[in-house]
Coordinates of C-alpha atoms and ligand atoms in Angstrom, one line a residue:
X85 CA 239.3 49.0 20.6
X86 CA 239.5 47.7 24.1
X87 CA 241.4 44.4 24.8
X88 CA 239.8 41.1 25.5
X89 CA 240.8 41.6 29.1
X90 CA 239.0 44.9 29.4
X91 CA 236.0 43.5 27.6
X92 CA 235.8 40.6 30.1
X93 CA 236.0 43.1 32.9
X94 CA 233.1 45.1 31.4
X95 CA 231.1 41.9 30.9
X96 CA 231.7 40.8 34.5
X97 CA 230.8 44.3 35.8
X98 CA 227.5 44.0 33.9
X99 CA 226.7 40.6 35.4
X100 CA 227.7 41.7 38.9
X101 CA 225.5 44.8 38.6
X102 CA 222.5 42.5 37.9
X103 CA 223.4 39.6 40.2
X104 CA 225.9 40.7 42.9
X105 CA 228.0 37.7 43.9
X106 CA 231.4 36.1 43.8
X107 CA 231.0 32.6 42.5
X108 CA 232.9 29.7 43.9
X109 CA 232.2 27.4 41.0
X110 CA 231.4 27.9 37.4
X111 CA 229.2 25.1 35.9
X112 CA 228.6 24.5 32.2
X113 CA 225.5 22.5 31.6
X114 CA 225.3 20.2 28.6
X115 CA 222.3 19.1 26.5
X116 CA 219.3 18.5 28.7
X117 CA 220.9 19.6 32.0
X118 CA 220.1 23.3 31.8
X119 CA 217.0 23.1 34.0
X120 CA 219.1 22.0 37.1
X121 CA 220.3 25.6 37.5
X122 CA 216.7 26.9 37.6
X123 CA 216.4 25.4 41.1
X124 CA 219.4 27.1 42.7
X125 CA 218.7 29.0 45.9
X126 CA 218.2 32.7 45.5
X127 CA 218.7 32.3 41.8
X128 CA 218.9 35.2 39.3
X129 CA 219.4 35.1 35.6
X130 CA 221.4 37.3 33.2
X131 CA 220.7 36.7 29.4
X132 CA 223.9 36.5 27.3
X133 CA 222.2 38.8 24.7
X134 CA 222.1 41.6 27.3
X135 CA 225.8 41.4 28.2
X136 CA 228.0 43.8 26.4
X137 CA 230.4 42.0 24.0
X138 CA 229.0 38.5 24.8
X139 CA 228.8 36.1 21.9
X140 CA 225.2 35.5 21.1
X141 CA 224.2 32.2 19.6
X142 CA 223.1 32.1 16.0
X143 CA 221.3 28.8 16.5
X144 CA 217.6 29.0 17.0
X145 CA 216.3 28.0 20.4
X146 CA 219.7 28.5 22.0
X147 CA 218.7 31.5 24.1
X148 CA 221.5 31.2 26.6
X149 CA 221.9 32.8 30.0
X150 CA 223.8 32.7 33.2
X151 CA 222.0 31.4 36.3
X152 CA 223.6 32.7 39.5
X153 CA 222.6 31.4 42.8
X154 CA 223.6 29.2 45.8
X155 CA 223.6 25.5 46.4
X156 CA 224.8 23.7 49.5
X157 CA 226.2 26.9 50.8
X158 CA 228.3 27.5 47.7
X159 CA 227.9 30.3 45.2
X160 CA 227.5 29.1 41.6
X161 CA 227.4 30.6 38.2
X162 CA 225.9 28.2 35.7
X163 CA 225.8 28.5 31.9
X164 CA 222.5 27.5 30.5
X165 CA 223.5 27.2 26.9
X166 CA 227.1 27.3 25.7
X167 CA 229.1 28.5 22.7
X168 CA 230.2 25.9 20.2
X169 CA 232.9 26.2 17.6
X170 CA 230.6 24.7 15.0
X171 CA 228.4 27.8 15.3
X172 CA 231.3 29.7 13.6
X173 CA 232.6 31.7 16.6
X174 CA 236.2 33.0 16.5
X175 CA 238.5 31.7 19.2
X176 CA 238.3 34.8 21.4
X177 CA 234.5 34.6 21.4
X178 CA 234.7 31.0 22.7
X179 CA 237.0 32.1 25.5
X180 CA 234.7 35.0 26.5
X181 CA 232.2 33.3 28.8
X182 CA 234.9 31.5 30.8
X183 CA 236.8 34.7 31.2
X184 CA 233.7 36.5 32.4
X185 CA 233.1 33.9 35.0
X186 CA 236.7 34.1 36.1
X187 CA 236.6 37.9 36.3
X188 CA 233.6 37.4 38.7
X189 CA 235.8 35.3 40.9
X190 CA 235.2 31.7 39.8
X191 CA 238.3 29.6 40.2
X192 CA 236.7 26.2 39.7
X193 CA 234.8 24.7 36.7
X194 CA 232.5 21.8 36.5
X195 CA 231.9 21.1 32.8
X196 CA 229.3 18.6 31.5
X197 CA 228.5 17.3 28.0
X198 CA 226.5 14.8 26.0
X199 CA 228.8 12.5 24.0
X200 CA 229.0 9.5 21.7
X201 CA 230.7 6.3 22.8
X202 CA 233.7 5.1 20.9
X203 CA 233.6 1.5 22.0
X204 CA 231.4 -1.3 23.4
X205 CA 232.6 -0.6 27.0
X206 CA 230.4 2.5 27.2
X207 CA 226.7 2.4 26.4
X208 CA 224.0 5.1 26.1
X209 CA 223.1 6.2 29.5
X210 CA 226.5 5.7 31.1
X211 CA 228.3 8.5 32.8
X212 CA 232.0 9.0 32.4
X213 CA 234.4 11.2 34.3
X214 CA 236.8 12.9 31.9
X215 CA 240.4 12.0 32.8
X216 CA 241.9 13.7 29.8
X217 CA 241.0 15.0 26.3
X218 CA 242.2 15.0 22.7
X219 CA 241.8 18.3 20.9
X220 CA 240.7 17.1 17.4
X221 CA 238.8 20.3 16.6
X222 CA 241.7 21.7 14.6
X223 CA 241.4 24.9 16.5
X224 CA 242.6 26.4 19.7
X225 CA 240.8 29.2 21.5
X226 CA 244.1 30.6 22.7
X227 CA 245.5 31.1 19.2
X228 CA 246.4 34.7 18.6
X229 CA 248.0 37.3 20.9
X230 CA 248.4 36.2 24.5
X231 CA 247.4 38.5 27.4
X232 CA 249.5 37.4 30.4
X233 CA 246.8 38.9 32.7
X234 CA 244.8 35.8 31.7
X235 CA 247.6 33.3 31.7
X236 CA 250.9 32.1 30.2
X237 CA 251.6 31.9 26.5
X238 CA 252.2 28.1 26.6
X239 CA 249.8 26.6 29.2
X240 CA 250.6 23.1 30.6
X241 CA 247.8 20.6 30.0
X242 CA 249.3 17.7 31.9
X243 CA 246.7 17.6 34.7
X244 CA 243.9 19.5 32.9
X245 CA 241.2 17.5 34.7
X246 CA 242.2 17.8 38.3
X247 CA 243.3 14.5 39.9
X248 CA 242.0 15.3 43.4
X249 CA 238.6 16.4 42.1
X250 CA 238.4 13.1 40.1
X251 CA 239.2 11.0 43.1
X252 CA 236.5 12.9 45.1
X253 CA 234.0 12.5 42.3
X254 CA 234.5 8.7 42.3
X255 CA 233.9 8.6 46.0
X256 CA 230.8 10.8 45.7
X257 CA 229.4 8.6 42.9
X258 CA 230.1 5.4 44.8
X259 CA 228.3 6.8 47.9
X260 CA 225.2 7.4 45.7
X261 CA 225.4 4.0 44.0
X262 CA 226.0 5.6 40.6
X263 CA 228.4 3.8 38.3
X264 CA 231.0 6.2 37.0
X265 CA 233.8 5.2 34.7
X266 CA 236.8 7.4 33.7
X267 CA 238.2 8.0 30.2
X268 CA 239.4 10.3 27.4
X269 CA 237.0 12.7 25.7
X270 CA 237.7 13.6 22.1
X271 CA 236.6 17.1 21.0
X272 CA 235.5 17.5 17.4
X273 CA 234.7 20.7 15.5
X274 CA 231.3 19.4 14.2
X275 CA 228.6 20.0 13.2
X276 CA 228.6 16.7 11.4
X277 CA 228.6 13.6 13.5
X278 CA 231.6 11.4 12.7
X279 CA 231.9 8.8 10.0
X280 CA 232.2 5.2 11.1
X281 CA 235.9 5.3 10.0
X282 CA 236.5 8.3 12.1
X283 CA 234.9 6.6 15.2
X284 CA 237.3 3.7 14.7
X285 CA 240.3 6.1 14.3
X286 CA 239.4 8.1 17.4
X287 CA 239.1 4.9 19.5
X288 CA 242.5 3.7 18.3
X289 CA 243.9 7.0 19.2
X290 CA 242.9 6.5 22.8
X291 CA 239.5 8.1 23.0
X292 CA 236.5 6.8 24.9
X293 CA 233.8 9.5 24.2
X294 CA 233.4 12.0 21.4
X295 CA 231.6 15.4 21.3
X296 CA 231.6 18.9 20.0
X297 CA 232.1 21.0 23.1
X298 CA 234.2 21.1 26.3
X299 CA 237.7 21.0 24.9
X300 CA 237.9 24.7 24.0
X301 CA 236.3 25.6 27.3
X302 CA 238.8 23.5 29.3
X303 CA 241.7 25.0 27.4
X304 CA 240.6 28.5 28.3
X305 CA 239.8 27.5 31.9
X306 CA 243.3 26.0 32.3
X307 CA 244.9 29.1 30.8
X308 CA 243.1 31.0 33.6
X309 CA 244.4 28.5 36.2
X310 CA 240.9 27.2 37.1
X311 CA 240.5 23.7 38.5
X312 CA 238.4 21.5 36.2
X313 CA 236.1 18.6 36.7
X314 CA 234.5 17.2 33.5
X315 CA 231.7 14.8 33.1
X316 CA 230.3 13.1 29.9
X317 CA 226.9 11.6 29.6
X318 CA 227.0 9.0 26.9
X319 CA 223.9 9.6 24.8
X320 CA 224.6 7.3 21.8
X321 CA 227.0 4.8 20.3
X322 CA 229.4 6.5 17.9
X323 CA 228.6 6.2 14.2
X324 CA 228.8 2.6 12.9
X325 CA 228.8 1.1 16.4
X326 CA 225.1 1.0 16.8
X327 CA 222.4 -0.4 14.5
X328 CA 221.1 2.8 12.9
X329 CA 222.1 6.3 11.9
X330 CA 222.5 9.3 14.3
X331 CA 220.3 12.2 15.0
X332 CA 220.0 14.9 17.6
X333 CA 216.7 13.5 19.0
X334 CA 218.5 10.3 20.1
X335 CA 221.0 12.4 21.9
X336 CA 218.2 14.4 23.5
X337 CA 216.1 11.3 24.5
X338 CA 219.0 9.6 26.3
X339 CA 220.0 12.9 28.0
X340 CA 216.4 13.1 29.3
X341 CA 216.4 9.5 30.4
X342 CA 219.6 9.9 32.5
X343 CA 218.6 13.4 33.7
X344 CA 217.8 12.4 37.3
X345 CA 220.9 10.4 37.8
X346 CA 223.1 13.0 36.2
X347 CA 221.5 15.8 38.3
X348 CA 221.8 13.9 41.6
X349 CA 225.5 13.3 40.9
X350 CA 226.1 17.0 39.9
X351 CA 224.4 18.1 43.0
X352 CA 226.5 15.9 45.2
X353 CA 229.6 17.0 43.5
X354 CA 228.8 20.6 44.2
X355 CA 228.2 19.7 47.9
X356 CA 231.5 17.9 48.2
X357 CA 233.5 20.4 46.1
X358 CA 236.5 21.8 48.1
X359 CA 236.6 25.5 47.9
X360 CA 240.0 27.0 48.7
X361 CA 239.8 29.5 51.6
X362 CA 240.1 33.1 50.5
X363 CA 243.5 34.6 51.2
X364 CA 243.3 36.7 54.3
X365 CA 243.9 40.2 53.2
X366 CA 243.7 41.7 56.7
Ligands
HPA172 N1 229.5 12.7 18.1 C1 229.7 14.0 18.3 N2 229.1 14.7 19.2 C2 228.1 14.1 19.9 C3 227.8 12.8 19.8 C4 228.5 12.0 18.8 O1 228.3 10.8 18.6 N3 226.8 12.5 20.7 C5 226.5 13.7 21.3 N4 227.3 14.6 20.9

């Protein structure tokens, strides 16, 4: 059987043969944000289910595809639909989409998510830049044999969320008049929402927001040496902090309400994003 590296090469070759491009930035779009990528310039789409070896979602209504196109003179590859651990994927499958985008040339990642708030300082509708994360999923997508062509056995996670990109993001948000805090995202396995006791615990551990994505993706991206910018959209108060119980429609409704603000920030972040000049091979 071919290695994960060879399979990611095959997958990237397939995507390239349908949408020839070398992306500057990979973008993972969280709940309610997928439509943003439909409006990319010269956009084309590649369905995950058509890509050899690509993990296809078991969850209904999660079709999933790459949108490849341009925005503000930059080439983007955006994931419309992502792979979650709670769907039952093995670690290498969770890593696969990131590795495909990296094989295509993406060296930067903007990752977005919908998240619950862990304290009164963050309310539904607020946007938070991710400064750091806590991996509370109990899993790591890099567990198992390491292929050094992807990265080192023991990746450093000290500056997982790039300090320069965060500084620039704050300036971009301020210029747009968008209030943007900064904090720690806690990644859970899911699919249950947390208990009120867990929400209290996660806050005391230093978390500001909680969700079921992002952490595995950022671990894989850092292993690959990608620069990462992460954004949480607070869609609900964590369990026990609000009046009622939690359900997915509340998450969806808030994501819809904040959509315009989130999209204008994302768009401005792409515009401002510093792309390292290609090394001169001549
Ligand atoms: N908990 C976990 N994941 C989430 C939440 C939450 O409160 N909101 C959106 N995704």
